[in-house]
Short mmCIF file of C-alpha atoms in Angstrom, two decimals:
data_model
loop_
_atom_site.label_atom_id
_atom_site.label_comp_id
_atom_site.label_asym_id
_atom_site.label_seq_id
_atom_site.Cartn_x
_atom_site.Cartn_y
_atom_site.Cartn_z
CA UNK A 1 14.71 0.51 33.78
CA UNK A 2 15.83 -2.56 32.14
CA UNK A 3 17.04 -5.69 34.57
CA UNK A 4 16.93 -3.23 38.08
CA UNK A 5 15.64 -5.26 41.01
CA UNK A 6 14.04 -3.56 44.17
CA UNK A 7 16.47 -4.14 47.28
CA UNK A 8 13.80 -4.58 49.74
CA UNK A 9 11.59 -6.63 47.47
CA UNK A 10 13.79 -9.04 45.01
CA UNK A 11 12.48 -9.60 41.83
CA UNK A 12 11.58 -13.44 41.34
CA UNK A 13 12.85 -15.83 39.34
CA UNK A 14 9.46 -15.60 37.02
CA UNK A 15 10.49 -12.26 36.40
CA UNK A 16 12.70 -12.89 33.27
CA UNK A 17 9.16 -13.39 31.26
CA UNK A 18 6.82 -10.25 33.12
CA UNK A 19 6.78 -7.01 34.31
CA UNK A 20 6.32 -5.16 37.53
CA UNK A 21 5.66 -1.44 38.46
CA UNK A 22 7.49 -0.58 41.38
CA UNK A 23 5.83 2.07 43.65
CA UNK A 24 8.45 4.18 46.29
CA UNK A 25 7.54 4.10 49.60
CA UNK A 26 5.14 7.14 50.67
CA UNK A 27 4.06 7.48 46.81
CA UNK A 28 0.30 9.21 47.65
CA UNK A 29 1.97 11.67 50.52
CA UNK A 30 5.03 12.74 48.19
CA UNK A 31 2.42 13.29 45.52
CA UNK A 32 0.07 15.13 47.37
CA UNK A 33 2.89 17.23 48.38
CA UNK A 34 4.09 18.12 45.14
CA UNK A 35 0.61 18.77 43.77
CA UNK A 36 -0.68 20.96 46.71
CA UNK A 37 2.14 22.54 47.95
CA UNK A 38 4.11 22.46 45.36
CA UNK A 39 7.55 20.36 46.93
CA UNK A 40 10.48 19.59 44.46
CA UNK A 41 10.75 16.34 45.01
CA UNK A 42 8.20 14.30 42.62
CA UNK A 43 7.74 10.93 42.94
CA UNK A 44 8.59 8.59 40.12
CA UNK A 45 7.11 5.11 39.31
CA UNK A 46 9.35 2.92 37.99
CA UNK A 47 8.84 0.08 35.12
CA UNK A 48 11.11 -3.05 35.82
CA UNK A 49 10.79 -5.83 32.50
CA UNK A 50 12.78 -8.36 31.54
CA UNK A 51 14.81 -7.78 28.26
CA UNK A 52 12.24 -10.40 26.01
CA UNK A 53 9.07 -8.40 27.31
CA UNK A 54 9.60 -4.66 25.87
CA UNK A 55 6.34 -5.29 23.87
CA UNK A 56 4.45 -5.46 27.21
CA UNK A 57 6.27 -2.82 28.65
CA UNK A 58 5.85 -0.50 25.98
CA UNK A 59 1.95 -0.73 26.30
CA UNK A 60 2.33 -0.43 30.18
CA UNK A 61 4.25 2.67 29.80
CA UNK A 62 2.07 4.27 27.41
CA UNK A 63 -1.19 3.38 30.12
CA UNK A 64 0.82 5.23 32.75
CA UNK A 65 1.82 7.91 29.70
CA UNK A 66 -2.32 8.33 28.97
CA UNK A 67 -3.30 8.51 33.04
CA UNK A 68 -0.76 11.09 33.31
CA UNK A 69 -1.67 13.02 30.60
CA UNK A 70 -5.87 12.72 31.86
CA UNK A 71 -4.54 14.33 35.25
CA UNK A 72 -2.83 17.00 33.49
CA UNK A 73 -5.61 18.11 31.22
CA UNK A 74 -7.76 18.00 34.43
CA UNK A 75 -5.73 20.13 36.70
CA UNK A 76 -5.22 22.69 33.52
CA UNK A 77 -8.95 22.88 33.52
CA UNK A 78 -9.20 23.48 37.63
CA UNK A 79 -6.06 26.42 37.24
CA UNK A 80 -8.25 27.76 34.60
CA UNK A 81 -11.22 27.72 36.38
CA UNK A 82 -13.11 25.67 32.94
CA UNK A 83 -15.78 23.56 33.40
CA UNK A 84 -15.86 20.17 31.31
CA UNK A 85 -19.22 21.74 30.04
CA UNK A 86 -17.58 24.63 28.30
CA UNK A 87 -15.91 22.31 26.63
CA UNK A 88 -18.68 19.70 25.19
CA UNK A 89 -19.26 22.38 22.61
CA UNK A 90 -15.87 20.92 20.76
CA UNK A 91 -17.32 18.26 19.42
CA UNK A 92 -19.87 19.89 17.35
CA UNK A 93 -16.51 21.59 15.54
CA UNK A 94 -17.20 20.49 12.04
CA UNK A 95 -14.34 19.74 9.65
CA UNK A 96 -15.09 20.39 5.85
CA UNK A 97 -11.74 19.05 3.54
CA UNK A 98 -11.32 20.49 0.34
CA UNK A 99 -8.41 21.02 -2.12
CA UNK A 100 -7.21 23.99 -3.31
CA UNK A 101 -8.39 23.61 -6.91
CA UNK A 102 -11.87 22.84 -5.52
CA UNK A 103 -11.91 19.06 -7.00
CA UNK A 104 -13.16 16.81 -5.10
CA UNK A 105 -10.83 14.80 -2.86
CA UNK A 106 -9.70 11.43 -3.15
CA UNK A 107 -9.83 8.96 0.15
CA UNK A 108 -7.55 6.48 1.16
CA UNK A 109 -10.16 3.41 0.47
CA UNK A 110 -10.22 5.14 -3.13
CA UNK A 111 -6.60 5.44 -3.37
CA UNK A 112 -5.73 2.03 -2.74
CA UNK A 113 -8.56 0.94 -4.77
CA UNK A 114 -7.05 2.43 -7.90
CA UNK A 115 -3.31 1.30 -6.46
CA UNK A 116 -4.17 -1.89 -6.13
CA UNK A 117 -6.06 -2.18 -9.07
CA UNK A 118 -3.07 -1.45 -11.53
CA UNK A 119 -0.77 -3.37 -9.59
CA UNK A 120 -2.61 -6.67 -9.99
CA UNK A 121 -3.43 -6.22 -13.72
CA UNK A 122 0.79 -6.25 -13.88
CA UNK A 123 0.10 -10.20 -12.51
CA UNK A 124 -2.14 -11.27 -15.35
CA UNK A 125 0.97 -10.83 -17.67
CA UNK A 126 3.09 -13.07 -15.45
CA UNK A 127 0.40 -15.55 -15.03
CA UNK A 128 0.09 -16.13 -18.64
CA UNK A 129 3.22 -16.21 -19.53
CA UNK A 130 3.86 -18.62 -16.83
CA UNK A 131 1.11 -20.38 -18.96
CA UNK A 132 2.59 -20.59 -22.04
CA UNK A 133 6.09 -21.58 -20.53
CA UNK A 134 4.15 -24.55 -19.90
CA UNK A 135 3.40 -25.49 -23.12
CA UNK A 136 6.37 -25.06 -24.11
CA UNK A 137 7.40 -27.22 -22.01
CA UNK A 138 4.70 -29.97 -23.18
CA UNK A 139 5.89 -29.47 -26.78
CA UNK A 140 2.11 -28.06 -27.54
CA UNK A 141 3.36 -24.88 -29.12
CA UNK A 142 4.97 -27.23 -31.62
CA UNK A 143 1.59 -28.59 -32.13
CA UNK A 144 0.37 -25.56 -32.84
CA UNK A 145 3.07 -24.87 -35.36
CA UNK A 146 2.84 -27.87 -37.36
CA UNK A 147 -1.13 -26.73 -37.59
CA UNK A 148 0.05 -24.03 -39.51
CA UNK A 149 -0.55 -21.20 -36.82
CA UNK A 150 1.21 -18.41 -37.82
CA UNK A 151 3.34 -16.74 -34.41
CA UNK A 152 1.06 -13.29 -34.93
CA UNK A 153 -2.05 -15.40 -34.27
CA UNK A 154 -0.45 -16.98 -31.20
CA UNK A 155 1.08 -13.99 -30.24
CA UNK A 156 -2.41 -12.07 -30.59
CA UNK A 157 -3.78 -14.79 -28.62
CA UNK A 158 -1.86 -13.96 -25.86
CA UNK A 159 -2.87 -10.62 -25.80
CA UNK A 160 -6.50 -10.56 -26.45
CA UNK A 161 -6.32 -13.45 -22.93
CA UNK A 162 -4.24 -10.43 -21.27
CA UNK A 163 -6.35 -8.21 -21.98
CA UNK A 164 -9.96 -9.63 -21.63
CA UNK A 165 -8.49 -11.18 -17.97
CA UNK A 166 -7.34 -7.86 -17.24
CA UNK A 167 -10.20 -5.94 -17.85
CA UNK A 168 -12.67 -8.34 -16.44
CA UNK A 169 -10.97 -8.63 -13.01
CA UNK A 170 -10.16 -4.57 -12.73
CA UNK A 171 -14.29 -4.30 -13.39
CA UNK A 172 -14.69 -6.65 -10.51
CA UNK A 173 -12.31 -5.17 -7.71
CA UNK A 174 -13.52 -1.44 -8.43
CA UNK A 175 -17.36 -3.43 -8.05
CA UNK A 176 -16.09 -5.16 -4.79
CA UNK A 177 -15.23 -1.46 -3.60
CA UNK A 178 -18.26 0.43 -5.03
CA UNK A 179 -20.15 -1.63 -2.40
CA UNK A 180 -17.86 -2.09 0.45
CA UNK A 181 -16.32 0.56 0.85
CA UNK A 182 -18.62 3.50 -1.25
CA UNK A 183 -16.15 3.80 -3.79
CA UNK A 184 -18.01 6.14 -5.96
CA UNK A 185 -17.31 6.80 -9.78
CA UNK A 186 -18.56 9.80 -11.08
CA UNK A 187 -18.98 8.13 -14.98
CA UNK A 188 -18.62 4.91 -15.76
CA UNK A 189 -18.24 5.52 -19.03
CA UNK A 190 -15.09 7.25 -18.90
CA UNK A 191 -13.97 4.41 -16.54
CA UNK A 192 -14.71 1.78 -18.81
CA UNK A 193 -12.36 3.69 -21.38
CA UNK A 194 -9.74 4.41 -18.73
CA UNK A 195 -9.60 0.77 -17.71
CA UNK A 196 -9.77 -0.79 -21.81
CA UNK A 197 -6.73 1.73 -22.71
CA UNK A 198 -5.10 0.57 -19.41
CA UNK A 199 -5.75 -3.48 -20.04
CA UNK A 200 -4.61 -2.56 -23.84
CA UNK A 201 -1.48 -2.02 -22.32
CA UNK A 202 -1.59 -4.65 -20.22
CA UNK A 203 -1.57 -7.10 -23.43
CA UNK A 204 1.28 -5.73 -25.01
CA UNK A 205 3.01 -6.83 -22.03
CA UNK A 206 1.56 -9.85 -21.91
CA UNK A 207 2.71 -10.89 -25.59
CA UNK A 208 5.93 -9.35 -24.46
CA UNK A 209 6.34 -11.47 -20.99
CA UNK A 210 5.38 -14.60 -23.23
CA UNK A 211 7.96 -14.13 -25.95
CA UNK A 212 10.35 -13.89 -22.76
CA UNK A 213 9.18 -17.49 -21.47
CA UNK A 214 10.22 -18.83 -24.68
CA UNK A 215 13.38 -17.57 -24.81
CA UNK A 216 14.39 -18.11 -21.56
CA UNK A 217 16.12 -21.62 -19.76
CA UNK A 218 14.04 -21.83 -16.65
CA UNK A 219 10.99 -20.43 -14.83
CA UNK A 220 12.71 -18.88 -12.15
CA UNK A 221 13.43 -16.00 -14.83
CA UNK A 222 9.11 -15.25 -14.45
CA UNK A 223 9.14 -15.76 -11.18
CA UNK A 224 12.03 -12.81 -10.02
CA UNK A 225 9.74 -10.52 -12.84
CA UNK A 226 6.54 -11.26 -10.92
CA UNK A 227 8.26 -11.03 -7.37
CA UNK A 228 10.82 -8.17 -8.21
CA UNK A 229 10.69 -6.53 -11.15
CA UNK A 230 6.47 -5.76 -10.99
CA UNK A 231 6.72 -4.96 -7.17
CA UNK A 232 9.20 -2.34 -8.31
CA UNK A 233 7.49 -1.17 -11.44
CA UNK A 234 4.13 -0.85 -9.04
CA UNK A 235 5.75 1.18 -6.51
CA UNK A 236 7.26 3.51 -8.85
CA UNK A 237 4.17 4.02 -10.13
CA UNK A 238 2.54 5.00 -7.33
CA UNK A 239 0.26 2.09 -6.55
CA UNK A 240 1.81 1.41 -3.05
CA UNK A 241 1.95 5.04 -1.90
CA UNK A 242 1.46 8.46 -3.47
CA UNK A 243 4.41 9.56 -5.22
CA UNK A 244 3.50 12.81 -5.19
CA UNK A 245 5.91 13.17 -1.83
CA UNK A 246 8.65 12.03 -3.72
CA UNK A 247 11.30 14.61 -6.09
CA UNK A 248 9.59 16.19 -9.37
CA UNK A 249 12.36 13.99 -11.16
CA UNK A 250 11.04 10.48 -9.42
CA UNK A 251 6.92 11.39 -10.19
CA UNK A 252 7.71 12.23 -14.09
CA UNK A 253 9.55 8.59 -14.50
CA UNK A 254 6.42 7.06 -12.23
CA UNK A 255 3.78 8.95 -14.68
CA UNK A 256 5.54 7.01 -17.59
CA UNK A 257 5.07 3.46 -16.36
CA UNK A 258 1.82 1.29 -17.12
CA UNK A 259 0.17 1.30 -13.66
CA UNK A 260 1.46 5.14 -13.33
CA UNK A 261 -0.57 5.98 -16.09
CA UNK A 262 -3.15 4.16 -15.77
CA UNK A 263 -3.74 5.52 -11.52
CA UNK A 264 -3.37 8.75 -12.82
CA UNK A 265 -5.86 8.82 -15.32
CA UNK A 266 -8.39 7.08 -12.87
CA UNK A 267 -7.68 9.88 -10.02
CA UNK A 268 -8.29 12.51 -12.97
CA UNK A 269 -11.97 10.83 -12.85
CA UNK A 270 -12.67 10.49 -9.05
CA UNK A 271 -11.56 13.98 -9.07
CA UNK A 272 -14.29 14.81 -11.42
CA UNK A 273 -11.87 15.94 -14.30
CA UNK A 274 -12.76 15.71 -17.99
CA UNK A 275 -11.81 12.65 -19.82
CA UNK A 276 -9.65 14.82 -21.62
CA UNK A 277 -7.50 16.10 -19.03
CA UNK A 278 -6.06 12.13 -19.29
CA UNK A 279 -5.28 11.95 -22.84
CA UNK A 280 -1.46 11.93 -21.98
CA UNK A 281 -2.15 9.17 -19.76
CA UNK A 282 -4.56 7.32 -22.17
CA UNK A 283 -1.81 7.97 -25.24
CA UNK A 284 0.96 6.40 -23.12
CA UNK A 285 -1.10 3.12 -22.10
CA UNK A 286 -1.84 3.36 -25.86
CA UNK A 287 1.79 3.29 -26.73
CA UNK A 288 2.80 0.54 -24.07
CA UNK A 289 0.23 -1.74 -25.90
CA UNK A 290 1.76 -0.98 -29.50
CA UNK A 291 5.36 -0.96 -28.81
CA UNK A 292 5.25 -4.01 -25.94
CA UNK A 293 3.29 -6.11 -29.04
CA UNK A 294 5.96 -4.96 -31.68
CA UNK A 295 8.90 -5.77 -29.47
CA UNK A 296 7.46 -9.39 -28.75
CA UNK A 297 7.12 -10.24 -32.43
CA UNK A 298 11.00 -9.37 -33.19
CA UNK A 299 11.70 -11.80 -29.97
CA UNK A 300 9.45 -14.23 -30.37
CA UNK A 301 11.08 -17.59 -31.71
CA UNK A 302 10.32 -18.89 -35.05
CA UNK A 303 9.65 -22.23 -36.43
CA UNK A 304 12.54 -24.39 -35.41
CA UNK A 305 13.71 -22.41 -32.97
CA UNK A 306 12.11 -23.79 -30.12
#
């Protein structure tokens, strides 16, 4: 009980930063008597804190909460006549998880792996972009125009760095997890194709996020896309939890975004599935790469422009 203070025993002054249990007087008899003989009247402790110290008093009253639930088990055994023996043979209960379709299950350190994964391939666009916002800024691009460098090649550039960055680091953090945390992958072939459609995708929005930078006044623009718009884009795709809890409506728009396609088609391969299964996956990371590239060539400033 928040702020009460014991008539016979004041709290002290100290008290505004602790926490006391206060015990009624005759606590053990009144006890006793309820437990043995069954008397109505049942003692309560009480749990006096200051108003700044419910974190302390929260794990005080969930100590009490655990003791009192350890007595109750053990007098339910005694009533019952059980012996803590008979029940030893619990914890040889063995529980075997499987899905309904028989596939193989997917755990959480896998999960996340894949989550994670196609979230931070999203960053690789931003960071480049960010890149060539610079030179921009440093009048380079102009350099490379008056080198007769046509915008596809710089453009294409862009996307090859996207890509190859991509692909690289993805290799690495599914490595990382292979050995910490027995991430297994049942063909690594089929990953490596999952993960170069996925990073093909990945470039298209590179080229797209870098035709942005040069159309745009400031870098705050990148920054709101790599803090906002990507954090969004990742959890609708699934890569911060599953969005298979969510409405039928809210997983078909997740399915269609980058990283949505991409986690998919890498749970279709933990899960054992054929490559196959993950063609609509693998056609819409295919499509993301094509129609991201187009759409940055149309934006994409031309000579003079800049």
């Amino acid at each position: 009980q928040k702020g009460e203070k014991n008539k016979k025993y004041p709290l002290r002054k100290d008290f505004l930063n602790g926490l006391i249990i206060q015990v009624p007087e005759q606590f053990t008899y009144s006890f006793l008597r309820h437990q043995f003989f069954g008397d109505q009247d049942v003692p309560i402790l009480t749990i006096a804190y200051s108003e700044g110290n419910t974190l302390a008093a929260n794990m005080v009253e969930s100590l009490v909460t655990d003791i009192q639930d350890q007595f109750a088990f053990g007098n339910f055994l005694q009533e019952e006549n059980l012996q803590v023996e008979d029940m030893s043979a619990l914890s040889a209960v063995k529980v075997n998880r499987q899905t309904v379709d028989e596939v193989p299950s997917v755990s959480s350190a896998a999960y996340y792996t894949i989550g994670m994964s196609t979230m931070f391939v999203l960053y690789v666009a931003t960071t480049i972009a960010s890149f060539a916002r610079r030179e921009k800024e440093l009048q380079m691009y102009n350099r490379i125009l008056l080198s007769d460098v046509s915008p596809w090649t710089y453009l294409s550039s862009a996307f090859i760095s996207g890509m190859l960055i991509a692909y690289v680091q993805t290799c690495i953090l599914f490595g990382v997890s292979t050995l910490l945390y027995d991430v297994s992958i049942p063909s690594v072939s089929s990953f490596l194709f999952i993960t170069l459609m996925l990073c093909f995708g990945v470039g298209g929005f590179t080229t797209l996020l870098t035709a942005i930078s040069f159309r745009i006044p400031t870098e705050k623009i990148l920054d709101a896309i790599s803090s906002v718009v990507i954090t969004f884009i990742a959890f609708l795709g699934g890569s911060f939890i599953p969005i298979s809890i969510f409405p039928d409506w809210f997983q078909t728009i997740g399915s269609y975004t980058l990283n949505g396609a991409g986690l998919k088609a890498y749970m279709n391969l933990l899960q054992q599935y054929d490559i196959a299964v993950s063609s609509p996956q693998l056609v819409t990371m295919l499509v993301y790469g094509c129609s991201l590239f187009i759409i940055a060539v149309f934006i994409f400033p031309r000579k003079g422009e800049v």
